[in-house]
XYZ file of C-alpha atoms in Angstrom:
785
model
C -5.174 -22.560 -12.753
C -6.321 -19.067 -11.155
C -3.002 -19.013 -9.189
C -1.349 -19.507 -12.974
C -4.142 -17.192 -14.077
C -3.739 -14.089 -12.083
C 0.317 -14.624 -11.628
C 0.073 -13.924 -15.427
C -2.315 -10.731 -15.790
C 0.351 -9.455 -12.569
C 3.259 -10.373 -14.820
C 1.526 -8.672 -17.747
C 0.941 -5.437 -15.690
C 4.624 -5.109 -14.953
C 5.083 -4.807 -18.545
C 2.450 -2.145 -19.793
C 3.938 -0.071 -21.416
C 3.333 3.468 -18.959
C 0.560 5.123 -20.945
C -1.617 2.334 -20.057
C -1.592 3.095 -16.635
C -2.884 7.026 -17.919
C -6.062 5.568 -18.889
C -6.001 2.576 -16.424
C -6.056 3.321 -13.072
C -5.633 0.543 -9.720
C -9.221 0.781 -9.304
C -9.858 -1.015 -12.162
C -6.796 -3.365 -12.075
C -7.150 -4.007 -8.524
C -10.774 -5.716 -9.087
C -10.164 -7.674 -12.423
C -7.174 -9.162 -10.594
C -8.231 -10.313 -7.113
C -12.606 -10.511 -7.490
C -13.443 -10.582 -11.503
C -10.725 -13.799 -11.962
C -12.718 -15.717 -8.306
C -15.094 -17.626 -9.852
C -13.078 -18.545 -13.140
C -10.729 -20.971 -10.238
C -14.418 -22.524 -9.291
C -15.585 -22.646 -12.913
C -12.051 -24.464 -14.261
C -12.492 -27.481 -12.820
C -16.232 -28.304 -13.593
C -15.617 -27.099 -17.396
C -13.458 -31.254 -17.868
C -15.445 -32.616 -14.953
C -18.957 -31.421 -15.051
C -19.738 -32.249 -19.069
C -18.193 -35.698 -18.885
C -19.781 -36.876 -16.402
C -22.917 -35.526 -17.224
C -23.350 -35.645 -20.462
C -22.150 -39.462 -20.318
C -25.199 -39.764 -17.314
C -27.416 -38.027 -20.062
C -26.246 -40.031 -22.940
C -26.441 -43.713 -21.349
C -30.179 -43.041 -20.595
C -31.458 -41.683 -23.640
C -29.214 -45.285 -25.432
C -30.944 -47.162 -23.117
C -34.395 -44.949 -24.173
C -34.053 -45.408 -27.672
C -33.164 -48.731 -27.034
C -36.151 -50.115 -25.580
C -38.590 -48.472 -28.784
C -37.143 -45.507 -30.838
C -39.725 -43.523 -30.889
C -40.290 -42.619 -27.248
C -36.708 -41.687 -27.815
C -37.542 -38.933 -29.974
C -40.247 -37.660 -27.729
C -37.711 -37.591 -25.034
C -35.227 -35.330 -27.267
C -38.801 -33.694 -29.191
C -38.254 -30.749 -27.427
C -33.888 -30.586 -26.914
C -34.061 -28.519 -30.541
C -36.616 -25.533 -29.486
C -34.132 -25.010 -25.667
C -30.652 -25.303 -28.224
C -32.033 -22.695 -30.517
C -33.828 -20.064 -28.527
C -32.034 -20.587 -24.932
C -28.300 -19.598 -26.429
C -30.382 -16.543 -28.163
C -31.465 -15.283 -25.121
C -27.849 -16.328 -23.203
C -26.462 -13.636 -25.604
C -28.463 -11.010 -24.157
C -27.770 -11.769 -20.614
C -23.820 -11.851 -22.588
C -23.835 -7.836 -23.639
C -25.639 -7.290 -20.441
C -23.258 -8.763 -18.045
C -20.573 -7.565 -19.943
C -21.778 -3.954 -19.252
C -22.101 -4.634 -15.991
C -18.068 -6.168 -15.389
C -17.288 -2.512 -17.342
C -19.749 -0.640 -15.156
C -18.671 -2.369 -11.943
C -15.270 -1.300 -12.839
C -15.459 2.299 -13.502
C -17.377 2.213 -9.397
C -13.910 0.515 -8.485
C -12.011 3.634 -9.738
C -14.578 6.443 -8.469
C -14.077 4.616 -5.379
C -9.965 4.749 -5.950
C -10.596 8.511 -7.067
C -12.393 9.402 -4.159
C -10.074 8.188 -1.611
C -6.749 9.686 -3.054
C -9.026 12.753 -3.737
C -10.894 13.159 -0.380
C -8.766 16.509 0.629
C -10.277 18.143 -1.841
C -14.050 16.445 -1.396
C -13.709 18.359 2.479
C -12.049 21.165 1.368
C -14.815 21.830 -1.321
C -17.924 20.453 -0.422
C -18.656 18.130 -2.197
C -19.992 14.990 -0.141
C -23.317 15.521 -1.638
C -22.225 15.643 -5.641
C -19.981 12.897 -4.899
C -22.352 10.801 -3.339
C -25.577 11.631 -6.336
C -23.214 10.568 -8.077
C -21.925 7.772 -6.623
C -26.353 6.613 -6.154
C -26.175 7.550 -9.764
C -23.651 4.865 -10.507
C -25.195 2.692 -8.296
C -28.711 3.165 -9.496
C -26.964 1.664 -13.808
C -26.130 -1.705 -11.735
C -29.189 -1.985 -10.107
C -31.183 -1.334 -13.913
C -28.568 -4.060 -15.176
C -28.919 -6.279 -13.281
C -32.532 -6.679 -13.181
C -32.513 -6.818 -16.510
C -29.944 -10.118 -16.905
C -32.285 -11.301 -13.812
C -36.003 -11.091 -15.579
C -33.711 -12.367 -18.983
C -31.892 -15.649 -16.829
C -35.716 -15.898 -15.140
C -37.159 -15.963 -18.172
C -34.782 -19.092 -19.199
C -35.557 -20.909 -16.543
C -38.954 -20.582 -16.942
C -38.530 -21.661 -20.622
C -36.219 -25.024 -19.123
C -39.276 -26.220 -16.139
C -42.200 -25.648 -18.485
C -40.467 -27.720 -21.765
C -39.447 -30.098 -19.047
C -43.263 -30.508 -17.714
C -44.525 -30.756 -21.578
C -41.945 -33.874 -22.669
C -43.920 -36.056 -20.399
C -46.919 -35.264 -22.006
C -45.633 -36.586 -25.457
C -44.866 -39.589 -23.571
C -47.753 -40.803 -21.884
C -50.429 -39.377 -25.246
C -47.875 -41.498 -27.942
C -46.909 -44.029 -25.484
C -50.173 -44.910 -23.926
C -51.528 -44.737 -28.070
C -48.679 -47.664 -28.781
C -49.819 -49.754 -25.811
C -52.867 -49.601 -27.012
C -51.838 -50.293 -30.318
C -50.134 -53.290 -28.455
C -47.152 -51.857 -30.402
C -45.382 -51.063 -27.122
C -45.862 -53.114 -23.399
C -46.968 -51.486 -20.435
C -43.167 -52.526 -18.746
C -41.400 -50.819 -21.685
C -43.295 -47.881 -20.927
C -42.832 -47.770 -17.644
C -38.871 -48.719 -17.727
C -39.012 -45.220 -20.327
C -40.604 -43.093 -18.001
C -38.545 -44.484 -14.882
C -35.708 -43.240 -17.494
C -37.256 -40.600 -18.685
C -37.689 -39.367 -14.551
C -33.146 -39.636 -14.117
C -32.911 -37.959 -17.656
C -34.065 -34.416 -16.093
C -31.564 -34.335 -13.189
C -28.337 -33.785 -15.546
C -30.115 -32.279 -18.295
C -30.832 -29.272 -15.835
C -26.874 -29.539 -14.893
C -26.050 -29.441 -18.644
C -28.037 -26.088 -18.878
C -26.621 -25.009 -15.934
C -23.473 -25.350 -16.517
C -23.652 -23.818 -20.530
C -24.412 -20.485 -18.499
C -21.926 -20.919 -15.898
C -19.398 -20.887 -19.053
C -20.961 -17.875 -21.336
C -20.507 -16.199 -17.608
C -17.552 -17.173 -17.063
C -16.299 -16.972 -20.609
C -17.556 -13.026 -20.885
C -15.615 -12.279 -17.343
C -12.327 -13.331 -18.950
C -12.273 -11.756 -22.286
C -13.404 -8.553 -20.818
C -10.204 -9.349 -18.472
C -7.696 -10.147 -21.013
C -8.811 -8.040 -23.386
C -7.896 -5.273 -20.947
C -4.521 -7.074 -20.135
C -2.887 -7.318 -24.169
C -2.292 -4.063 -25.419
C -0.972 -4.131 -28.718
C 2.737 -2.594 -27.196
C 2.806 -5.150 -24.314
C 6.741 -5.573 -23.692
C 8.030 -8.971 -25.023
C 7.986 -10.836 -21.896
C 11.712 -12.199 -23.103
C 13.092 -8.138 -22.476
C 11.653 -7.946 -18.613
C 12.806 -11.872 -17.426
C 15.740 -12.966 -19.126
C 18.866 -12.469 -18.050
C 21.536 -10.381 -18.442
C 23.917 -10.612 -21.129
C 27.184 -8.599 -21.714
C 25.406 -5.535 -22.530
C 27.198 -2.611 -24.107
C 31.213 -1.996 -23.057
C 31.623 -0.386 -19.014
C 32.524 3.061 -20.946
C 29.470 3.345 -23.528
C 28.209 6.705 -24.588
C 24.341 7.008 -25.926
C 23.104 7.320 -29.774
C 20.218 8.885 -31.423
C 19.559 8.667 -34.865
C 16.103 10.396 -36.250
C 14.499 9.513 -32.923
C 11.504 9.857 -32.260
C 8.228 8.965 -29.842
C 4.477 8.760 -30.545
C 2.776 8.218 -27.442
C -0.666 6.529 -26.523
C -3.048 9.360 -27.711
C -1.243 9.980 -30.899
C 0.122 12.888 -29.841
C 4.413 12.993 -30.963
C 6.319 14.009 -28.314
C 9.765 13.764 -29.582
C 10.922 14.057 -32.835
C 14.149 14.109 -35.386
C 16.821 14.091 -32.303
C 20.235 12.858 -33.436
C 22.430 13.414 -31.331
C 25.418 11.828 -29.162
C 25.997 11.881 -25.460
C 29.939 10.613 -24.342
C 31.166 8.198 -21.579
C 31.122 10.959 -18.284
C 29.173 13.768 -20.299
C 27.106 15.634 -17.589
C 24.015 16.875 -19.877
C 21.247 19.179 -18.701
C 18.157 18.880 -20.291
C 15.973 22.216 -20.918
C 12.556 23.524 -22.759
C 8.869 24.332 -21.634
C 6.908 22.487 -20.593
C 5.354 19.620 -22.931
C 8.398 20.504 -25.164
C 10.085 17.268 -25.256
C 12.609 17.664 -22.631
C 10.710 15.189 -19.663
C 10.154 12.566 -23.628
C 13.231 12.285 -24.019
C 14.807 11.524 -20.780
C 11.939 8.620 -20.866
C 13.577 7.522 -23.790
C 17.727 7.569 -22.808
C 16.266 5.689 -19.604
C 14.691 3.163 -22.093
C 11.736 3.335 -19.838
C 9.767 4.189 -23.104
C 10.534 2.585 -26.337
C 10.526 5.040 -29.480
C 8.568 4.510 -32.453
C 11.077 5.618 -35.017
C 14.836 6.965 -35.608
C 17.578 4.147 -33.470
C 18.753 4.772 -30.105
C 21.927 2.987 -29.156
C 23.239 2.331 -25.766
C 27.480 2.146 -26.798
C 27.067 -0.436 -29.455
C 23.763 -2.240 -28.902
C 19.949 -1.660 -29.695
C 18.381 0.076 -26.921
C 15.498 -1.202 -27.510
C 16.376 -4.810 -27.606
C 18.147 -4.632 -23.963
C 16.414 -6.677 -21.581
C 15.823 -4.971 -18.599
C 18.237 -6.668 -16.785
C 21.111 -4.877 -18.781
C 18.982 -1.174 -18.730
C 18.037 -1.600 -15.094
C 21.680 -1.617 -13.139
C 23.607 -0.023 -15.704
C 21.034 2.779 -16.542
C 19.291 4.337 -14.193
C 16.470 7.479 -13.545
C 14.588 9.531 -11.239
C 11.890 11.031 -12.053
C 9.330 13.717 -11.030
C 7.666 11.872 -8.515
C 9.219 9.107 -6.948
C 7.264 6.717 -5.566
C 8.129 4.868 -2.065
C 6.797 0.827 -1.418
C 5.030 0.625 1.499
C 7.604 -0.267 3.228
C 11.026 0.945 5.472
C 12.994 3.960 4.751
C 15.832 1.272 3.925
C 13.623 -1.343 1.934
C 12.990 1.574 -0.089
C 16.720 2.563 -0.841
C 17.787 -1.151 -1.404
C 14.909 -2.163 -4.047
C 16.927 -0.566 -5.911
C 19.168 -3.119 -5.977
C 17.910 -5.994 -5.846
C 17.358 -7.898 -9.289
C 17.636 -11.748 -8.423
C 18.175 -13.960 -5.200
C 21.966 -13.979 -4.498
C 22.235 -15.539 -1.099
C 19.578 -18.359 0.349
C 17.472 -17.976 3.657
C 18.920 -19.281 6.553
C 15.812 -22.403 7.568
C 15.563 -24.865 9.769
C 15.004 -28.387 8.510
C 11.053 -28.026 9.145
C 11.089 -24.452 7.163
C 13.614 -25.541 3.895
C 10.956 -28.312 3.694
C 7.931 -26.263 3.558
C 10.186 -23.523 0.755
C 10.834 -26.488 -0.967
C 7.989 -27.489 -1.003
C 6.027 -23.919 -2.539
C 8.753 -23.566 -4.692
C 8.039 -27.191 -6.168
C 3.820 -25.820 -6.123
C 4.955 -23.018 -7.547
C 6.908 -24.787 -10.719
C 2.917 -26.343 -10.729
C 1.685 -23.931 -11.527
C 3.840 -21.445 -13.931
C 4.610 -19.227 -11.323
C 8.444 -17.140 -9.507
C 10.354 -20.334 -7.854
C 12.631 -17.565 -6.541
C 12.851 -17.212 -2.854
C 11.590 -13.631 -1.709
C 13.121 -14.580 1.539
C 16.487 -14.890 -0.124
C 19.039 -12.206 0.189
C 19.446 -9.980 -3.064
C 20.560 -7.417 -2.335
C 23.721 -6.962 -4.883
C 26.823 -5.973 -2.320
C 28.858 -5.879 -5.762
C 26.346 -3.445 -7.417
C 26.794 -0.866 -4.808
C 30.388 -1.057 -3.788
C 30.265 -3.095 -0.184
C 31.472 -6.209 0.983
C 29.230 -7.710 3.571
C 26.165 -5.929 5.656
C 28.446 -3.224 7.674
C 28.880 -1.427 4.591
C 25.913 -2.052 3.254
C 25.218 0.091 6.813
C 27.575 2.556 6.004
C 26.677 3.601 2.009
C 22.839 3.574 3.016
C 23.911 6.645 5.784
C 26.501 8.128 3.425
C 24.237 7.970 1.003
C 21.385 10.459 3.384
C 24.020 12.204 3.205
C 23.946 13.098 -0.166
C 20.093 13.482 -1.336
C 20.109 16.149 2.231
C 18.019 13.148 4.057
C 20.781 13.095 6.802
C 18.585 14.965 9.487
C 15.439 13.839 8.798
C 16.204 10.077 9.161
C 18.062 11.123 12.134
C 15.183 12.619 13.866
C 13.015 9.610 12.487
C 15.383 7.067 14.508
C 14.972 9.112 17.542
C 11.414 8.695 17.592
C 11.996 4.529 16.037
C 12.170 2.237 18.083
C 14.190 -0.836 18.408
C 14.427 -4.502 19.274
C 17.214 -5.180 21.284
C 17.251 -8.723 20.884
C 18.723 -8.208 16.962
C 20.340 -5.725 18.211
C 21.987 -5.736 21.405
C 25.258 -3.973 19.831
C 23.619 -0.768 19.318
C 20.822 -1.426 22.453
C 24.516 -1.254 24.592
C 25.146 1.552 23.635
C 22.431 3.475 23.311
C 22.942 2.891 27.201
C 26.710 3.735 27.668
C 24.894 7.164 25.709
C 21.558 6.905 28.423
C 24.470 7.363 30.853
C 26.677 10.523 29.507
C 23.668 12.079 29.082
C 22.763 11.879 32.502
C 25.928 12.901 34.042
C 25.831 15.638 31.395
C 22.786 16.980 33.427
C 23.780 16.368 36.359
C 27.125 18.550 36.062
C 25.147 21.247 34.817
C 22.150 22.646 37.012
C 20.887 24.417 33.572
C 20.994 21.134 31.941
C 19.015 19.409 34.947
C 15.595 20.942 35.437
C 15.638 20.399 31.827
C 14.994 16.413 32.239
C 12.969 14.992 34.812
C 14.602 11.197 34.983
C 12.640 8.147 36.100
C 12.523 6.671 39.522
C 11.472 3.134 40.604
C 10.787 5.146 44.124
C 9.605 8.767 42.944
C 6.143 9.961 41.063
C 7.622 12.198 37.819
C 5.325 15.341 37.606
C 6.333 15.790 33.993
C 4.811 11.850 33.411
C 0.644 11.179 33.086
C -0.236 9.466 36.011
C -1.558 6.709 34.206
C 2.461 6.415 33.015
C 3.540 7.078 37.078
C 1.307 4.256 37.311
C 2.834 1.861 34.821
C 6.708 3.263 35.147
C 6.978 1.485 31.680
C 5.793 1.870 27.904
C 2.360 -0.534 27.278
C 3.423 -3.035 24.259
C -0.094 -3.299 23.050
C -3.355 -2.043 23.414
C -4.156 -3.605 26.940
C -3.099 -0.876 29.118
C -2.967 1.851 26.127
C -3.444 5.266 27.595
C -6.960 5.366 25.732
C -8.221 2.155 27.498
C -6.052 1.756 30.577
C -9.522 3.516 32.641
C -11.412 0.434 31.315
C -8.728 -2.220 31.800
C -10.058 -4.648 34.972
C -6.945 -5.010 36.239
C -6.319 -1.876 36.549
C -9.633 -1.183 38.334
C -8.047 -4.351 40.925
C -5.535 -2.073 41.964
C -7.245 0.848 42.552
C -9.361 -0.709 44.490
C -6.557 -2.675 46.746
C -4.781 0.538 47.352
C -7.890 2.443 48.038
C -7.898 5.194 44.959
C -11.004 4.414 43.265
C -13.563 6.826 45.017
C -10.197 9.525 45.032
C -9.972 8.628 41.593
C -13.534 9.384 40.474
C -13.975 12.722 42.807
C -10.816 13.820 40.997
C -12.080 13.103 37.348
C -15.145 14.953 38.954
C -13.617 17.937 39.864
C -11.804 17.630 36.220
C -14.613 17.814 33.763
C -16.395 20.798 36.338
C -12.897 22.864 35.183
C -12.764 21.906 31.696
C -16.168 22.820 31.588
C -16.085 25.871 33.286
C -13.212 26.770 30.854
C -14.031 25.899 27.579
C -17.501 25.684 27.920
C -17.704 28.744 25.666
C -15.124 28.299 24.187
C -15.187 27.404 19.689
C -14.399 23.964 19.217
C -11.376 24.810 17.257
C -9.509 27.124 20.125
C -6.080 25.833 20.243
C -6.383 25.428 23.967
C -9.128 22.518 23.680
C -5.362 20.950 21.451
C -2.656 21.891 24.764
C -4.454 21.303 27.944
C -8.406 19.999 27.383
C -8.996 16.172 28.621
C -11.784 16.773 26.304
C -12.728 17.230 23.274
C -15.248 19.508 22.202
C -18.145 17.525 20.941
C -18.440 15.509 24.155
C -17.960 18.703 26.541
C -21.684 18.505 26.720
C -21.929 14.879 27.831
C -19.804 15.785 30.840
C -21.388 18.915 31.489
C -24.349 16.652 32.311
C -22.290 13.865 34.032
C -21.084 16.560 36.324
C -24.590 17.414 37.003
C -25.520 13.910 37.961
C -22.408 13.661 39.968
C -23.140 16.617 41.857
C -27.060 15.188 42.434
C -26.365 11.349 43.626
C -22.896 11.707 44.274
C -20.308 8.790 42.905
C -21.545 5.837 44.567
C -25.423 6.527 41.945
C -23.249 6.357 38.808
C -23.682 4.062 36.548
C -20.955 1.538 35.038
C -20.416 4.453 31.923
C -20.330 7.452 33.901
C -17.584 5.665 36.374
C -15.520 4.895 33.615
C -15.673 7.792 31.689
C -14.857 9.503 35.110
C -11.981 7.811 35.660
C -10.533 7.608 32.055
C -9.848 11.348 33.117
C -6.705 11.253 35.661
C -4.622 8.873 34.046
C -4.201 11.401 31.619
C -3.448 14.282 34.067
C 0.429 15.762 34.222
C 1.517 18.034 37.498
C 3.948 19.751 36.093
C 1.407 21.193 32.778
C -1.591 21.127 33.877
C -1.563 22.589 37.248
C -5.085 21.498 38.491
C -3.904 21.451 42.402
C -5.456 17.979 42.006
C -2.154 16.092 42.880
C -0.774 16.450 45.746
C 2.242 14.512 48.218
C -0.756 12.763 49.425
C -1.747 11.530 46.245
C 1.188 11.330 44.474
C 2.328 8.717 47.760
C -0.504 6.621 46.469
C 0.422 6.448 43.461
C 3.600 5.027 44.056
C 1.813 1.977 46.109
C -0.682 1.164 43.359
C 2.569 1.565 41.163
C 4.525 -1.573 43.667
C 1.188 -3.490 43.422
C 0.263 -3.704 39.838
C 4.057 -4.686 39.363
C 4.211 -6.889 41.950
C 0.551 -8.369 41.092
C 0.889 -8.313 37.000
C -0.296 -11.819 35.690
C 1.831 -14.288 34.162
C -0.606 -12.998 30.322
C 0.251 -9.615 30.757
C 3.618 -9.622 31.852
C 4.527 -8.752 28.178
C 2.074 -6.044 28.467
C 3.826 -3.884 29.864
C 8.139 -2.964 29.245
C 8.276 -1.917 32.720
C 11.555 1.028 33.038
C 14.627 -0.407 33.669
C 17.592 1.953 34.339
C 20.241 -0.960 33.274
C 18.112 -2.197 30.972
C 17.280 -1.132 27.424
C 13.154 -0.788 26.670
C 12.416 -2.190 23.447
C 8.736 -0.491 23.219
C 10.303 2.965 23.974
C 10.940 4.622 20.766
C 15.211 5.819 21.218
C 14.662 8.659 22.377
C 12.890 8.180 25.149
C 15.558 5.746 26.145
C 17.897 8.078 25.802
C 16.685 10.160 28.364
C 15.164 7.544 30.146
C 12.662 10.347 31.932
C 10.561 12.945 30.412
C 11.628 16.982 29.513
C 10.727 19.014 32.128
C 7.054 22.202 31.236
C 7.438 25.437 31.396
C 11.385 25.264 30.350
C 11.715 27.777 28.359
C 12.860 26.076 24.382
C 12.852 23.050 26.345
C 12.595 20.280 23.725
C 15.221 22.044 21.800
C 17.822 22.438 24.198
C 17.519 18.823 25.367
C 17.428 18.165 21.633
C 20.940 19.851 21.129
C 22.302 18.497 24.627
C 21.599 14.863 22.679
C 22.784 15.463 19.431
C 26.419 16.181 21.042
C 26.350 13.554 23.255
C 25.863 10.907 20.657
C 28.650 12.431 18.177
C 30.693 12.701 20.997
C 30.146 8.935 21.590
C 29.655 8.398 17.626
C 26.482 6.677 17.668
C 24.952 9.785 15.164
C 25.139 7.674 11.998
C 23.730 4.309 14.473
C 20.171 6.679 15.593
C 20.569 7.083 11.740
C 20.105 3.680 11.349
C 17.835 2.999 13.563
C 15.598 5.866 11.272
C 15.855 2.865 7.925
C 13.797 1.505 9.156
C 10.679 3.400 9.857
C 7.931 2.545 8.306
C 6.974 5.134 5.439
C 3.000 3.882 4.341
C 1.421 3.128 1.668
C 3.225 4.715 -1.503
C 5.322 6.202 1.397
C 2.038 8.666 2.909
C 4.034 9.110 6.249
C 6.296 11.103 4.035
C 6.194 14.147 2.875
C 7.215 15.152 -1.309
C 10.618 16.037 -0.656
C 11.261 13.420 1.518
C 10.084 10.511 -1.217
C 11.758 12.644 -3.961
C 15.123 12.229 -2.038
C 15.184 8.516 -1.245
C 14.177 7.871 -4.697
C 17.547 9.857 -5.687
C 19.292 7.619 -3.146
C 17.749 3.972 -4.553
C 19.016 4.911 -7.557
C 22.586 6.801 -6.933
C 23.403 2.983 -4.436
C 23.395 0.962 -7.445
C 25.670 2.877 -9.505
C 24.659 3.361 -13.096
C 26.720 3.996 -16.082
C 23.975 6.079 -16.845
C 22.242 8.552 -14.622
C 18.686 10.395 -15.694
C 16.985 12.347 -13.571
C 13.700 13.753 -14.939
C 13.237 16.893 -12.948
C 14.146 15.297 -9.772
C 14.348 17.655 -7.582
C 11.379 19.759 -8.557
C 9.576 18.649 -5.256
C 12.338 19.870 -3.154
C 12.504 22.643 -1.582
C 14.405 25.404 -2.924
C 17.802 25.882 -0.361
C 17.999 22.253 -0.738
C 18.176 21.970 -4.390
C 21.298 23.817 -4.770
C 22.739 21.389 -2.667
C 21.134 18.202 -3.162
C 22.836 18.692 -7.070
C 26.410 19.583 -5.909
C 26.817 16.591 -4.253
C 24.255 13.813 -6.955
C 27.146 15.750 -8.547
C 29.807 14.890 -6.736
C 28.933 11.664 -5.956
C 28.040 10.558 -10.002
C 31.756 11.960 -10.787
C 33.642 9.857 -13.943
C 30.171 8.377 -15.278
C 27.305 9.927 -17.751
C 24.313 12.139 -15.858
C 21.244 13.346 -17.971
C 18.861 15.968 -15.862
C 15.960 17.122 -17.093
C 15.750 21.149 -15.106
C 13.362 23.255 -14.727
C 15.563 26.528 -13.799
C 18.094 26.700 -16.379
C 20.762 28.908 -14.018
C 20.471 25.156 -12.320
C 22.279 23.843 -15.718
C 25.953 26.152 -15.282
C 26.416 23.403 -13.518
C 26.381 20.894 -16.786
C 28.951 20.388 -19.423
C 25.778 20.783 -21.271
C 22.859 21.414 -22.514
C 20.801 20.344 -24.970
C 17.501 23.477 -25.533
C 13.993 21.294 -26.547
C 10.972 22.659 -27.939
C 8.155 21.199 -29.752
C 9.503 17.797 -29.716
C 12.809 18.859 -31.151
C 16.572 19.942 -30.335
C 16.564 23.892 -30.953
C 20.516 24.244 -29.113
C 23.354 22.161 -28.300
C 25.972 23.107 -26.656
C 28.547 24.519 -23.807
C 26.152 26.585 -21.333
C 28.081 29.301 -21.775
C 28.635 29.276 -25.552
C 24.938 28.969 -26.024
C 24.065 32.244 -22.935
C 24.371 35.120 -25.541
C 22.035 37.331 -27.280
C 19.016 36.005 -29.703
C 19.373 32.551 -28.447
C 16.237 30.079 -26.485
C 18.797 29.938 -22.973
C 19.728 32.735 -22.758
C 15.699 33.759 -23.275
C 15.302 30.736 -20.806
C 17.934 32.246 -18.312
C 16.504 36.142 -18.200
C 13.353 35.276 -17.773
C 14.622 32.492 -15.386
């Protein structure tokens, strides 16, 4: 039942009108679906079993007592009416406080979420004390409410206990009187008293059940009232199957169209327009003039409150999302990126229903079948999330190969090609899953090496890896491992603490040398950086020690000079040993790594690889000239070396050569495919706003909707790229209807028709050239832009 309730609540979130999300934040919605309904799950079973069992027990005991003697039976229940009258009244007060507590906790959750989202502003404006003061006030309010609840609850318990102890007084007084009068035998009296002892347990359980029931009722009502807005979408519109819909070449027609938002504000009114199939229409107007609202209406993301809106010969307001969500496309001013890869973010626009069953072995198939059966029992979705949901037909491709090619094409349309290329170079590739790409990158590695070898000016830009040679442009840790750490076992920040690494250093006699080197590095850093401010750029460029740790290392150097490395504590030894591993000879030039030391580190490299325990075998992906390194980036696999320090513009020059080699081998698109697997982070936090917007545009274009609505869709894209993206999108959507809400009137000249809105009404309608004359709104806006 809890599973069913949570599913229903989540389904209702998907049907909320858009205005609802301006009134309810994530901080309010998430606790309701997760924490607030959790107690209901525990109560659901008891709601039937407990009153049936305990109530039956109570009735049985009372029946026995009345059979023994009706007067004693009445004495046993004489105080029940008082409890039945007083306790509900007190419980109602607890209920009211409980509702207030739930609302207050929700508000606190909302403020926590707001703080997380706006933490940058808190730091920038020194608002920490203000935020803490406000949060403390809310905690105090919750404490006061809880204290009132506990006082009333404990008074209820006191009353129940008092009355429970008072009842035996009536037994002994009334029963004793009857025994003295000879109207009741002592045996019957003893039997009734024994029965009464058993009576208190079910009665207390039922009283506790009543309190839990009221608490569950409050939680349920508080949740349901938030999830049942009056304008919630009909579930049939969201989950209904796609019907034929209007004709393939269908336009949009509205008559006296109007929309009043949830705040009662008129956004558009009296709009009567007809947009023909394949027409290109620009929407212009001042902010809040109605163009944004009209875009939402034409995409059927909000429902009109008056007038008619037709898609072809069909009433758009009653079409299921299976039609509108496939044949109408919409991109708003702030496209959202889901916490997955770029590829998945693009494909989600064409993932409407499961089309191809997931491949599973017999055991996995049995597990999936059982999960589907349980989902059906709980009223959940029985669709398989692991099936192939991609609608290849809607995209216009036949298979996965065609899909990858199409995705790369769309990246070029939205000017995201170079971004994905750079992400692909920094990304990783699993050679087990994509052996073809891994092999082609190895071919590129060999071509790149030949290119460097044939040009002395390029050869000095990269120092290649070699098993028998120290790489001066790599750190000591990288030279020791001669590979890429796969997990945290040998991570650069913790490698000095690894017992196995300590063992290897001891075996080859490097421990004391590394401690001495660490002392010299610390002393140099203290001497050079002691008088620099903490934000000085030299700290990030050259220092191995953070400004905050500098005083501790200064004291550490003093201790070493006084007692030598032999007298150091284990913590001090770990601190000193961590420094040499960060040293890059070509970059730092401290004169601490002579040829003899490099040879000893190479000796340690061989010992490290030869003696690596089997349980650590997968902790490092070693460098091998003919093998793709799954833990390293695509660029690192391509280079198989380190870019040299001290060479002018070395990264840019190397990047240019990489691009030329990839282009010559027709591998640039392959690298971009790797970039498509880049994880964008929560809400696309690892991408810029412009990159998220471009993904939103490409996502919509991928499924080729008949009508494309762009609501200020390029506003967050850099100015230099806006014209380019619009031109490419218009070329991509040739023959389809495009409706584009624009901020800059000059961009409207690319469209066949312009609608100018002001005050929620269309005040001008015509071709750009016909509207660009003195006295028109369009001319005034264009002249002022």
